[in-house]
Coordinates of N, CA and C in Angstrom, one line a residue:
M175 N 0.9 -1.2 0.1 CA -0.1 0.0 0.0 C 0.6 1.2 0.1
M176 N 0.4 2.0 -0.8 CA 1.4 3.3 -1.0 C 0.8 4.3 -0.3
K177 N 1.5 4.9 0.8 CA 1.1 6.1 1.7 C 1.7 7.3 1.4
I178 N 1.1 8.3 1.9 CA 1.7 9.7 1.8 C 3.1 9.9 2.1
R179 N 3.3 9.2 3.2 CA 4.6 9.3 3.8 C 5.7 8.8 2.9
T180 N 5.4 7.8 2.0 CA 6.3 7.0 1.0 C 6.6 8.0 0.0
T181 N 5.7 9.2 -0.3 CA 6.2 10.2 -1.2 C 7.3 11.0 -0.8
I182 N 7.4 11.3 0.6 CA 8.4 12.0 1.0 C 10.0 11.3 1.0
L183 N 9.7 9.7 1.2 CA 10.8 8.8 1.0 C 11.4 8.9 -0.4
L184 N 10.5 8.9 -1.5 CA 10.9 8.8 -2.7 C 11.5 10.3 -3.1
L185 N 11.4 11.4 -2.2 CA 12.0 12.7 -2.6 C 13.5 12.4 -2.9
G186 N 14.3 11.4 -2.1 CA 15.7 11.1 -1.9 C 15.9 10.5 -3.5
V187 N 15.0 9.8 -3.9 CA 15.4 9.1 -5.3 C 15.4 10.4 -6.3
V188 N 14.4 11.2 -6.3 CA 14.2 12.5 -7.2 C 15.4 13.2 -6.8
A189 N 15.8 13.5 -5.6 CA 17.1 14.2 -5.5 C 18.3 13.9 -6.3
L190 N 18.4 12.6 -6.9 CA 19.4 12.3 -7.7 C 19.2 13.3 -9.0
C191 N 17.9 13.0 -9.4 CA 17.7 14.0 -10.6 C 17.9 15.5 -10.5
A192 N 17.7 16.0 -9.2 CA 17.6 17.4 -9.3 C 18.8 18.1 -9.1
V193 N 19.9 17.3 -8.2 CA 21.2 17.6 -7.8 C 21.9 17.7 -9.1
T194 N 21.8 17.3 -10.2 CA 22.5 17.5 -11.5 C 22.5 18.7 -11.9
I195 N 21.0 19.5 -11.6 CA 20.9 20.9 -12.0 C 21.7 21.8 -11.0
A196 N 21.5 21.7 -9.6 CA 22.1 22.4 -8.7 C 23.2 22.4 -8.2
S197 N 24.2 21.2 -8.6 CA 25.5 21.2 -8.1 C 26.5 20.9 -8.9
P198 N 27.4 21.6 -9.3 CA 28.5 21.4 -10.0 C 29.3 20.2 -9.8
L199 N 30.0 19.7 -10.9 CA 30.9 18.4 -10.3 C 32.0 18.7 -9.5
G200 N 32.4 19.9 -9.7 CA 33.6 20.2 -9.0 C 33.5 20.4 -7.3
K201 N 32.1 20.6 -6.9 CA 32.0 20.7 -5.5 C 32.0 19.3 -4.8
A202 N 32.3 18.3 -5.3 CA 32.3 17.1 -4.8 C 33.4 16.7 -3.8
A203 N 34.5 17.5 -4.2 CA 36.0 17.2 -3.2 C 35.4 18.2 -2.0
D204 N 34.4 19.1 -2.0 CA 34.3 19.9 -0.7 C 33.6 19.2 0.0
S205 N 32.8 18.1 -0.3 CA 31.8 17.7 0.5 C 32.6 16.9 1.9
S206 N 31.8 17.2 2.9 CA 32.3 16.6 4.3 C 32.4 15.2 4.3
S207 N 32.9 14.4 5.2 CA 33.1 13.1 5.2 C 31.4 12.6 5.7
E208 N 30.9 13.4 6.6 CA 29.8 13.1 6.9 C 28.6 12.8 5.7
E209 N 28.9 14.0 5.0 CA 27.7 14.1 3.8 C 28.1 12.9 2.7
S210 N 29.5 12.7 2.7 CA 29.8 11.4 1.7 C 29.4 10.2 2.2
G211 N 29.4 9.9 3.6 CA 28.8 8.7 4.3 C 27.2 8.5 4.0
E212 N 26.4 9.6 4.0 CA 25.2 9.6 3.8 C 24.9 9.4 2.4
A213 N 25.6 10.0 1.5 CA 25.4 9.6 0.0 C 25.7 8.3 -0.4
G214 N 26.8 7.6 0.4 CA 27.4 6.3 0.3 C 26.2 5.2 0.7
E215 N 25.5 5.6 1.5 CA 24.4 4.9 2.3 C 23.3 4.7 1.6
F216 N 22.9 5.9 0.9 CA 21.8 6.1 0.3 C 22.2 5.4 -1.3
V217 N 23.1 5.5 -1.5 CA 23.6 4.4 -3.0 C 23.4 3.1 -2.5
K218 N 23.8 2.7 -1.2 CA 23.7 1.4 -1.1 C 22.4 0.9 -0.9
E219 N 21.3 1.9 -0.5 CA 19.9 1.4 -0.4 C 19.5 1.3 -1.6
L220 N 19.7 2.1 -2.6 CA 19.4 2.2 -4.0 C 19.8 1.0 -4.6
Q221 N 21.0 0.4 -4.6 CA 21.3 -0.7 -5.1 C 20.7 -2.0 -4.6
E222 N 20.4 -2.1 -3.5 CA 19.4 -3.2 -3.0 C 18.1 -3.0 -3.4
L223 N 17.3 -1.7 -3.3 CA 16.3 -1.7 -4.1 C 16.1 -2.3 -5.4
C224 N 17.2 -1.6 -6.3 CA 17.2 -2.3 -7.6 C 17.3 -3.6 -8.0
R225 N 18.2 -4.3 -7.1 CA 18.4 -5.8 -7.0 C 17.0 -6.4 -6.6
N226 N 16.4 -5.9 -5.5 CA 15.3 -6.4 -5.2 C 14.1 -6.6 -6.0
N227 N 14.1 -5.5 -7.0 CA 13.0 -5.2 -7.9 C 13.2 -5.8 -9.3
S228 N 14.7 -5.8 -9.7 CA 14.9 -6.3 -10.9 C 15.5 -7.7 -11.2
G229 N 15.9 -8.2 -9.9 CA 16.9 -9.6 -9.7 C 18.1 -9.7 -10.0
S230 N 18.8 -8.4 -10.4 CA 20.3 -8.1 -10.6 C 20.7 -7.0 -10.4
D231 N 22.1 -6.9 -10.7 CA 22.8 -5.5 -10.4 C 22.8 -4.7 -11.6
A232 N 22.2 -5.2 -12.8 CA 22.5 -4.9 -14.1 C 21.7 -3.4 -14.0
A233 N 20.5 -3.3 -13.5 CA 19.7 -2.1 -13.4 C 20.2 -0.8 -12.6
F234 N 21.1 -1.4 -11.6 CA 21.7 -0.5 -10.8 C 22.8 0.2 -11.6
L235 N 23.8 -0.6 -12.1 CA 24.8 -0.3 -13.0 C 24.4 0.6 -13.9
E236 N 23.3 0.2 -14.7 CA 22.6 1.0 -16.0 C 22.3 2.4 -15.2
L237 N 21.8 2.6 -14.2 CA 21.4 3.8 -13.3 C 22.4 4.6 -13.0
M238 N 23.5 4.1 -12.6 CA 24.7 4.9 -12.3 C 25.5 5.5 -13.4
E239 N 25.6 4.5 -14.5 CA 26.2 5.2 -15.7 C 25.2 6.2 -16.5
S240 N 23.9 6.2 -16.1 CA 23.0 7.5 -16.4 C 23.0 8.6 -15.7
F241 N 23.5 8.3 -14.5 CA 23.6 9.5 -13.5 C 24.7 10.4 -13.9
Q242 N 25.9 9.5 -14.3 CA 27.1 10.0 -14.7 C 26.9 10.9 -16.0
S243 N 26.0 10.3 -17.1 CA 25.9 11.2 -18.1 C 25.2 12.2 -17.9
T244 N 24.2 12.2 -17.2 CA 23.2 13.3 -16.8 C 23.9 14.4 -16.4
M245 N 25.0 14.0 -15.2 CA 26.0 15.1 -14.7 C 26.4 16.0 -15.8
M246 N 27.1 14.9 -16.9 CA 28.2 15.6 -17.6 C 27.2 16.6 -18.7
C247 N 26.1 16.1 -18.8 CA 25.1 16.8 -19.7 C 24.7 18.1 -19.0
T248 N 24.6 18.2 -18.0 CA 24.1 19.4 -17.0 C 25.3 20.4 -16.9
V249 N 26.5 19.9 -16.7 CA 27.7 20.5 -16.7 C 27.8 21.3 -18.1
A250 N 27.5 20.7 -19.3 CA 27.8 21.2 -20.6 C 26.7 22.2 -20.8
A251 N 25.5 22.2 -20.2 CA 24.4 23.0 -20.4 C 24.4 24.3 -19.9
I252 N 25.0 24.2 -18.7 CA 25.2 25.5 -17.6 C 26.4 26.1 -17.2
D253 N 26.4 27.4 -17.6 CA 27.7 28.2 -17.4 C 27.9 28.1 -15.9
L254 N 28.4 27.3 -15.3 CA 28.4 27.2 -13.8 C 29.3 28.3 -13.1
E255 N 30.4 28.3 -13.4 CA 31.4 29.4 -13.0 C 30.5 30.7 -12.9
G256 N 29.9 31.0 -14.2 CA 29.3 32.3 -14.3 C 27.9 32.6 -13.5
L257 N 27.4 31.2 -13.5 CA 26.1 31.4 -12.6 C 26.3 31.6 -11.3
M258 N 27.5 30.6 -10.7 CA 27.6 31.0 -9.1 C 28.3 32.2 -8.8
S259 N 29.0 32.8 -9.9 CA 29.5 34.2 -9.5 C 28.5 35.1 -9.5
E260 N 27.5 35.3 -10.5 CA 26.4 36.1 -10.5 C 25.3 36.1 -9.5
V261 N 25.3 34.7 -9.1 CA 24.3 34.5 -7.9 C 24.5 35.6 -6.9
D262 N 25.7 35.6 -6.4 CA 26.2 36.2 -5.3 C 26.0 37.7 -5.4
A263 N 26.0 38.2 -6.7 CA 25.6 39.7 -6.7 C 24.1 39.7 -7.3
L264 N 23.3 38.8 -7.1 CA 22.0 39.1 -7.6 C 21.1 39.9 -7.0
S265 N 20.5 40.9 -7.6 CA 19.8 41.9 -6.9 C 18.6 42.3 -7.8
N266 N 17.8 43.1 -7.4 CA 16.8 43.6 -8.1 C 17.2 44.4 -9.4
E267 N 18.4 44.8 -9.4 CA 19.2 45.8 -10.5 C 19.6 44.6 -11.5
T268 N 20.1 43.7 -10.9 CA 20.9 42.6 -12.1 C 20.0 41.5 -12.4
R269 N 18.7 41.4 -11.9 CA 18.1 40.3 -12.3 C 17.4 40.3 -13.7
T270 N 17.2 41.6 -14.1 CA 16.9 41.7 -15.5 C 17.6 41.2 -16.6
T271 N 18.9 40.9 -16.3 CA 20.1 40.6 -17.4 C 20.2 38.9 -16.8
F272 N 20.2 38.7 -15.4 CA 20.7 37.3 -14.9 C 19.6 36.1 -15.5
F273 N 18.4 36.5 -15.3 CA 17.5 35.5 -15.7 C 17.2 35.2 -17.2
P274 N 17.1 36.3 -17.9 CA 17.3 36.0 -19.5 C 18.7 35.3 -19.9
R275 N 19.6 35.5 -19.2 CA 20.9 34.6 -19.5 C 21.0 33.2 -19.2
Y276 N 20.5 32.8 -18.0 CA 20.6 31.6 -17.3 C 19.0 30.6 -17.3
C277 N 18.3 31.3 -17.4 CA 16.9 30.3 -17.7 C 16.8 29.5 -18.8
P278 N 17.3 30.0 -20.0 CA 17.6 29.0 -21.1 C 18.4 27.9 -21.0
Q279 N 19.5 28.0 -20.1 CA 20.3 27.1 -19.7 C 19.8 25.9 -18.9
L280 N 18.9 26.7 -18.0 CA 18.3 25.7 -17.0 C 17.3 24.9 -17.5
R281 N 16.6 25.3 -18.5 CA 15.8 24.5 -19.4 C 16.6 23.6 -20.1
T282 N 17.6 23.7 -20.7 CA 18.1 22.9 -21.4 C 18.7 21.6 -20.5
A283 N 19.0 22.0 -19.3 CA 19.6 21.3 -18.3 C 18.7 20.2 -17.7
Y284 N 17.5 20.7 -17.5 CA 16.5 19.7 -17.2 C 16.2 18.7 -18.1
N285 N 16.4 18.9 -19.4 CA 16.0 18.1 -20.2 C 16.9 16.6 -20.2
C286 N 18.1 17.3 -19.5 CA 19.1 16.1 -19.2 C 18.6 14.6 -18.4
I287 N 17.5 15.1 -17.6 CA 17.2 14.1 -16.7 C 16.4 12.9 -17.2
D288 N 15.9 13.1 -18.6 CA 14.7 12.2 -18.9 C 15.2 10.8 -19.0
K289 N 16.6 10.5 -19.3 CA 17.0 9.1 -19.4 C 17.1 8.6 -18.0
L290 N 17.7 9.4 -17.2 CA 18.1 9.3 -15.7 C 16.6 8.7 -15.1
V291 N 15.7 9.4 -15.2 CA 14.3 9.1 -14.7 C 14.0 7.9 -15.5
N292 N 14.0 7.8 -16.5 CA 13.3 6.2 -17.0 C 14.4 5.2 -16.8
D293 N 15.5 5.3 -16.2 CA 16.4 4.1 -16.1 C 16.0 3.7 -14.6
F294 N 15.1 4.4 -13.7 CA 14.7 4.3 -12.5 C 13.5 3.0 -12.8
R295 N 13.1 2.9 -13.7 CA 11.9 2.0 -13.9 C 12.1 0.7 -13.3
P296 N 13.3 0.0 -13.7 CA 13.5 -1.4 -13.4 C 13.7 -1.6 -11.8
C297 N 14.1 -0.6 -11.1 CA 14.1 -0.3 -10.0 C 13.4 -0.2 -8.7
L298 N 12.4 0.2 -9.4 CA 11.1 0.5 -8.8 C 9.7 -0.2 -9.0
E299 N 8.7 -0.5 -8.1 CA 7.5 -0.8 -8.4 C 6.4 0.3 -8.9
E300 N 5.8 -0.2 -9.8 CA 4.9 0.5 -10.5 C 4.4 2.0 -10.1
D301 N 3.9 1.9 -8.7 CA 3.3 2.8 -8.1 C 4.3 4.0 -7.7
D302 N 5.6 3.4 -7.3 CA 6.6 4.1 -6.8 C 7.4 5.2 -8.0
F303 N 7.4 4.2 -9.2 CA 8.0 5.0 -10.2 C 7.2 6.2 -11.0
T304 N 5.7 5.8 -10.8 CA 4.8 7.1 -11.1 C 5.0 8.1 -10.2
I305 N 5.4 8.0 -8.9 CA 5.5 9.1 -8.1 C 6.9 9.6 -8.2
V306 N 8.2 9.0 -8.7 CA 9.2 9.5 -9.0 C 9.1 10.4 -10.4
K307 N 8.3 10.1 -11.4 CA 8.0 10.7 -12.5 C 7.5 11.9 -12.5
A308 N 6.4 11.9 -11.5 CA 5.5 13.0 -11.2 C 6.4 14.2 -10.6
L309 N 7.3 13.7 -9.5 CA 8.2 14.5 -8.9 C 9.0 15.3 -9.5
A310 N 9.7 14.4 -10.6 CA 10.7 15.0 -11.3 C 10.0 16.2 -12.4
G311 N 8.7 15.6 -12.8 CA 8.0 16.9 -13.5 C 7.9 18.0 -12.8
I312 N 8.0 18.2 -11.7 CA 8.2 19.6 -10.8 C 9.3 20.3 -11.4
L313 N 10.4 19.8 -11.7 CA 11.5 20.4 -11.9 C 11.3 21.7 -13.2
P314 N 10.6 21.3 -14.2 CA 10.3 22.3 -15.5 C 9.5 23.5 -15.0
D315 N 8.4 23.0 -14.2 CA 7.5 23.9 -13.7 C 8.0 24.9 -12.7
A316 N 9.1 24.2 -12.0 CA 9.6 25.2 -11.0 C 10.5 26.1 -11.5
V317 N 11.4 25.7 -12.7 CA 12.3 26.7 -13.5 C 11.4 27.9 -14.0
E318 N 10.1 27.4 -14.6 CA 9.6 28.5 -15.4 C 8.9 29.4 -14.5
L319 N 8.4 28.7 -13.0 CA 7.9 29.7 -12.0 C 9.1 30.7 -11.5
M320 N 10.3 30.2 -11.3 CA 11.4 31.2 -10.7 C 11.8 31.8 -12.1
C321 N 11.5 31.7 -13.2 CA 12.1 32.7 -14.4 C 10.9 33.7 -14.7
K322 N 9.8 33.4 -14.5 CA 8.8 34.4 -14.9 C 8.9 35.7 -14.5
N323 N 8.9 36.7 -15.2 CA 9.2 38.0 -14.9 C 10.5 38.3 -14.2
D324 N 11.4 37.7 -14.9 CA 12.9 37.9 -14.3 C 12.9 37.6 -12.6
G325 N 12.4 36.4 -12.5 CA 12.7 36.1 -11.0 C 11.7 36.8 -10.0
E326 N 10.6 37.4 -10.7 CA 9.7 38.2 -9.7 C 9.4 37.6 -8.3
I327 N 8.9 36.3 -8.5 CA 8.5 35.5 -7.1 C 9.4 35.3 -6.2
L328 N 10.7 35.3 -6.5 CA 11.8 35.2 -5.4 C 12.1 36.5 -4.7
F329 N 12.1 37.5 -5.6 CA 12.2 38.8 -4.7 C 11.0 39.2 -3.9
K330 N 9.9 38.7 -4.1 CA 8.8 39.0 -3.5 C 8.8 38.5 -2.0
F331 N 9.5 37.7 -1.8 CA 9.8 36.9 -0.4 C 10.6 37.9 0.4
D332 N 11.5 38.8 -0.4 CA 12.3 39.7 0.5 C 11.8 41.1 0.9
E333 N 10.5 41.3 0.0 CA 10.0 42.7 0.2 C 9.4 42.8 1.5
P334 N 9.8 44.0 2.2 CA 9.2 44.0 3.7 C 7.9 44.0 3.9
K335 N 7.1 44.6 2.9 CA 5.8 44.4 3.2 C 5.1 43.1 3.2
Y336 N 5.7 42.1 2.4 CA 5.3 40.8 2.5 C 6.0 40.2 3.8
T337 N 7.2 40.3 4.0 CA 7.8 39.5 5.2 C 7.3 40.1 6.4
E338 N 7.1 41.3 6.5 CA 6.4 41.7 7.7 C 4.9 41.1 8.1
C339 N 4.1 41.0 7.1 CA 3.0 40.6 7.2 C 2.8 39.0 7.4
F340 N 3.8 38.5 6.7 CA 3.7 36.8 7.1 C 4.3 36.5 8.6
E341 N 5.1 37.7 9.0 CA 5.7 37.3 10.5 C 4.4 37.6 11.4
K342 N 3.4 38.5 11.0 CA 2.2 38.8 11.9 C 1.1 37.7 12.0
V343 N 1.0 36.8 10.6 CA -0.1 36.0 10.6 C 0.8 34.5 10.7
S344 N 2.0 34.2 10.9 CA 2.6 33.0 10.9 C 1.7 32.1 11.5
D345 N 1.5 32.5 13.0 CA 1.0 31.7 13.8 C -0.2 31.1 13.3
S346 N -1.1 31.8 12.4 CA -2.5 31.4 12.0 C -2.1 30.3 11.0
F347 N -1.0 30.4 10.4 CA -0.7 29.2 9.4 C -0.9 27.8 10.1
D348 N -0.7 27.8 11.6 CA -1.0 26.4 12.2 C -2.4 25.7 12.1
E349 N -3.3 26.6 11.7 CA -4.8 26.4 11.7 C -4.8 25.5 10.3
C350 N -4.2 25.7 9.4 CA -4.1 24.9 8.0 C -3.7 23.7 8.3
L351 N -2.9 23.3 9.2 CA -2.2 21.7 9.5 C -3.5 20.9 9.7
T352 N -4.7 21.4 10.5 CA -5.9 20.6 10.9 C -6.2 19.7 9.8
F353 N -6.1 20.5 8.5 CA -6.8 19.6 7.4 C -5.9 18.4 7.2
L354 N -4.3 18.3 7.6 CA -3.7 17.1 7.3 C -3.7 16.1 8.4
N355 N -4.3 16.3 9.4 CA -4.7 15.2 10.3 C -5.1 14.0 9.9
G356 N -4.4 12.7 10.0 CA -4.7 11.3 9.6 C -4.5 10.9 8.4
T357 N -3.5 11.9 7.6 CA -2.9 11.7 6.5 C -1.9 10.5 6.2
D358 N -1.3 10.3 7.5 CA -0.2 9.3 7.4 C -0.8 8.0 7.0
D359 N -1.9 7.7 7.4 CA -2.5 6.4 7.1 C -3.3 6.3 5.5
W360 N -3.2 7.4 4.7 CA -4.0 7.5 3.6 C -3.2 6.5 2.6
D361 N -3.9 5.9 1.6 CA -3.2 5.0 0.5 C -3.5 6.0 -0.8
I362 N -2.4 6.5 -1.4 CA -2.5 7.6 -2.1 C -3.0 7.0 -3.6
S363 N -3.0 5.4 -3.8 CA -3.2 5.1 -4.9 C -4.8 4.9 -4.9
S364 N -5.5 5.0 -4.0 CA -6.9 4.9 -3.8 C -7.6 6.0 -2.8
M365 N -7.0 7.1 -3.1 CA -7.6 8.4 -2.2 C -9.1 8.5 -2.5
T366 N -9.8 8.9 -1.5 CA -11.3 8.9 -1.8 C -11.5 10.7 -2.3
R367 N -12.8 10.9 -2.7 CA -13.4 12.2 -2.7 C -13.1 13.1 -1.3
D368 N -13.4 12.4 -0.5 CA -13.4 13.4 0.9 C -11.9 13.5 1.3
Q369 N -11.1 12.7 1.0 CA -9.6 13.0 1.4 C -9.1 14.0 0.3
C370 N -9.7 13.8 -0.7 CA -8.8 15.0 -2.0 C -9.5 16.3 -1.6
S371 N -10.6 16.2 -0.9 CA -11.1 17.7 -0.6 C -10.5 18.2 0.7
Q372 N -10.3 17.2 1.3 CA -9.4 17.6 2.4 C -8.1 18.5 2.3
L373 N -7.6 17.8 1.2 CA -6.2 18.5 0.8 C -6.5 19.9 0.2
S374 N -7.6 19.9 -0.8 CA -8.0 21.3 -1.2 C -8.4 22.3 -0.2
G375 N -8.8 21.5 1.1 CA -9.3 22.7 1.9 C -7.7 23.3 2.7
F376 N -6.8 22.3 2.8 CA -5.5 22.8 3.1 C -4.9 23.8 2.3
R377 N -5.2 23.8 1.0 CA -4.6 24.5 0.0 C -5.4 25.8 0.2
Q378 N -6.6 25.8 0.3 CA -7.4 26.9 0.3 C -7.1 27.8 1.4
C379 N -6.8 27.0 2.6 CA -6.3 27.8 3.8 C -5.1 28.6 3.6
L380 N -4.1 28.1 3.1 CA -3.0 28.6 2.8 C -3.3 29.9 1.8
Q381 N -4.2 29.7 0.8 CA -4.4 30.7 -0.5 C -4.9 31.8 0.6
D382 N -5.8 31.8 1.7 CA -6.6 32.7 2.3 C -5.6 33.4 3.3
K383 N -4.5 32.6 3.8 CA -3.6 33.5 4.4 C -2.7 34.5 3.9
M384 N -2.4 33.8 2.5 CA -1.6 34.7 1.6 C -2.2 36.0 1.2
N385 N -3.4 35.6 1.0 CA -4.6 36.8 0.6 C -4.5 38.2 1.6
I386 N -4.3 37.6 2.8 CA -4.3 38.8 3.9 C -2.9 39.4 3.7
C387 N -2.1 38.9 3.3 CA -0.7 39.6 3.0 C -0.7 40.3 1.7
K388 N -1.7 40.3 1.0 CA -1.9 40.7 -0.7 C -1.0 40.0 -1.6
A389 N -0.7 38.9 -1.2 CA 0.4 38.2 -2.0 C -0.4 36.6 -2.8
P390 N -1.4 36.8 -3.2 CA -2.0 35.7 -3.7 C -1.4 34.8 -4.7
D391 N -0.5 35.4 -5.3 CA 0.4 34.6 -6.5 C 1.5 33.7 -5.7
L392 N 1.8 33.9 -4.5 CA 2.7 32.7 -3.7 C 2.2 31.7 -3.6
I393 N 0.9 31.4 -4.0 CA 0.4 29.9 -3.6 C 1.0 29.1 -4.9
N394 N 1.4 29.6 -6.0 CA 2.1 28.9 -7.1 C 3.1 28.2 -6.6
V395 N 3.8 28.7 -5.5 CA 5.0 27.8 -5.1 C 4.6 26.3 -4.6
Y396 N 3.4 26.4 -3.5 CA 2.8 25.3 -3.1 C 2.1 24.6 -4.2
D397 N 1.6 25.1 -5.4 CA 0.9 24.4 -6.4 C 1.8 23.5 -7.1
L398 N 3.0 23.9 -7.1 CA 4.1 22.8 -7.6 C 4.1 21.4 -7.2
F399 N 3.7 21.6 -5.9 CA 3.8 20.3 -5.3 C 2.1 19.7 -5.3
H400 N 1.3 20.5 -4.9 CA -0.3 20.4 -4.9 C -0.7 19.6 -6.1
N401 N -0.4 20.3 -7.2 CA -1.0 19.8 -8.6 C -0.1 18.4 -9.0
T402 N 1.1 18.4 -8.5 CA 1.8 17.0 -8.9 C 1.1 15.9 -8.2
L403 N 0.6 16.1 -6.6 CA 0.0 15.0 -6.2 C -1.4 14.7 -6.7
F404 N -2.0 15.7 -7.2 CA -3.2 15.6 -7.5 C -3.3 14.6 -8.9
R405 N -2.3 15.1 -9.6 CA -2.4 14.5 -11.0 C -1.8 13.1 -10.9
M406 N -1.2 12.6 -10.1 CA -0.7 10.9 -9.8 C -1.7 10.4 -8.9
T407 N -3.0 10.8 -8.4 CA -3.9 10.2 -7.6 C -5.3 10.3 -8.0
P408 N -6.0 9.5 -7.4 CA -7.3 9.6 -8.0 C -8.1 11.0 -7.9
C409 N -7.5 12.0 -7.1 CA -7.8 13.3 -7.0 C -8.1 14.1 -8.4
R410 N -7.6 13.5 -9.1 CA -7.4 14.2 -10.6 C -8.7 13.8 -11.1
N411 N -9.8 13.0 -10.7 CA -10.9 12.9 -11.0 C -12.0 13.4 -10.3
Y412 N -11.8 13.8 -9.1 CA -12.8 14.4 -8.1 C -12.6 16.0 -8.0
V413 N -11.5 16.6 -8.3 CA -11.1 18.2 -8.0 C -10.3 18.5 -9.0
D414 N -10.9 19.7 -9.5 CA -10.0 20.5 -10.5 C -8.8 21.0 -10.0
I415 N -7.8 20.7 -10.8 CA -6.4 21.2 -10.4 C -6.1 22.7 -10.7
E416 N -5.7 23.3 -9.7 CA -5.3 24.9 -9.8 C -4.4 24.9 -10.9
K417 N -4.5 25.8 -11.6 CA -3.8 26.2 -12.8 C -2.8 27.4 -12.5
V418 N -1.8 27.1 -12.5 CA -0.8 28.1 -12.5 C -0.8 29.0 -13.6
K419 N -0.7 30.3 -13.6 CA -0.7 31.2 -14.6 C 0.0 30.8 -15.7
E420 N -0.2 31.0 -17.2 CA 0.6 30.9 -18.1 C 1.8 31.6 -18.2
I421 N 2.7 31.1 -18.6 CA 4.2 32.0 -18.3 C 4.7 32.3 -19.7
D422 N 4.8 33.7 -20.1 CA 5.3 34.2 -21.3 C 7.0 33.7 -21.2
N423 N 7.3 33.2 -22.2 CA 8.8 32.9 -22.2 C 9.6 33.9 -23.4
N424 N 8.8 34.5 -24.1 CA 9.3 35.2 -25.3 C 10.6 36.1 -24.8
E425 N 10.5 36.7 -23.7 CA 11.7 37.4 -23.0 C 12.7 36.5 -22.7
L426 N 12.2 35.4 -22.0 CA 13.2 34.5 -21.3 C 14.2 33.7 -22.0
N427 N 13.7 33.5 -23.4 CA 14.2 32.7 -24.0 C 15.3 33.5 -24.8
E428 N 15.6 34.6 -24.8 CA 16.6 35.4 -25.2 C 17.9 35.5 -24.4
V429 N 19.1 34.8 -24.9 CA 20.1 34.8 -24.2 C 21.0 36.3 -24.1

């Protein structure tokens, strides 16, 4: 039975996909021994998972080879040295040149993970693989949301009028958590209409809190996960998926 908490565990698998976009190869030498140990433990668990589901180590070896290829593809797609240098100086003044320069590179980079995601298939049960595909599918949506209007949504989090308001209403966000009571025992492969409505209630509660601060579009960040969950569960048949506003890529496609 696939439970909500299993989705969280599978984020570790998806992290193998996302890390190729976020981390340059050269940073590996800077990792602490503790981080290396954790990574080694995760790889060992992944190898066991592949062996149990496929019957041999062939799928795991193919996956590791695919991971290396994805890393190389990502490094070739992104000017990592320039990106890291300009991130340090990123501001409201520089974002109009930063995002048009690097967003096309990020779009190219997330296309690098397609084979890696597919190579997880022999290592996972069908329901688990569906979750991995859905979660990996967040990456392009996240990049588009981040790149919209030259990173506008990222800078909204730093605007005093929003930060001050969210500090005032932060305690009231706890009210929204009541909608998640009992979700640990849910089977996401057979969620009921009432359970889906419960999750919709949680989203609406978050939206209401953001409306207080006159920042309704910030719900789009949560919708990256909310919409993905609904698409991979029976909720897609019960509740309309909230649509993220269409993004105009014309300006962002210019390097």
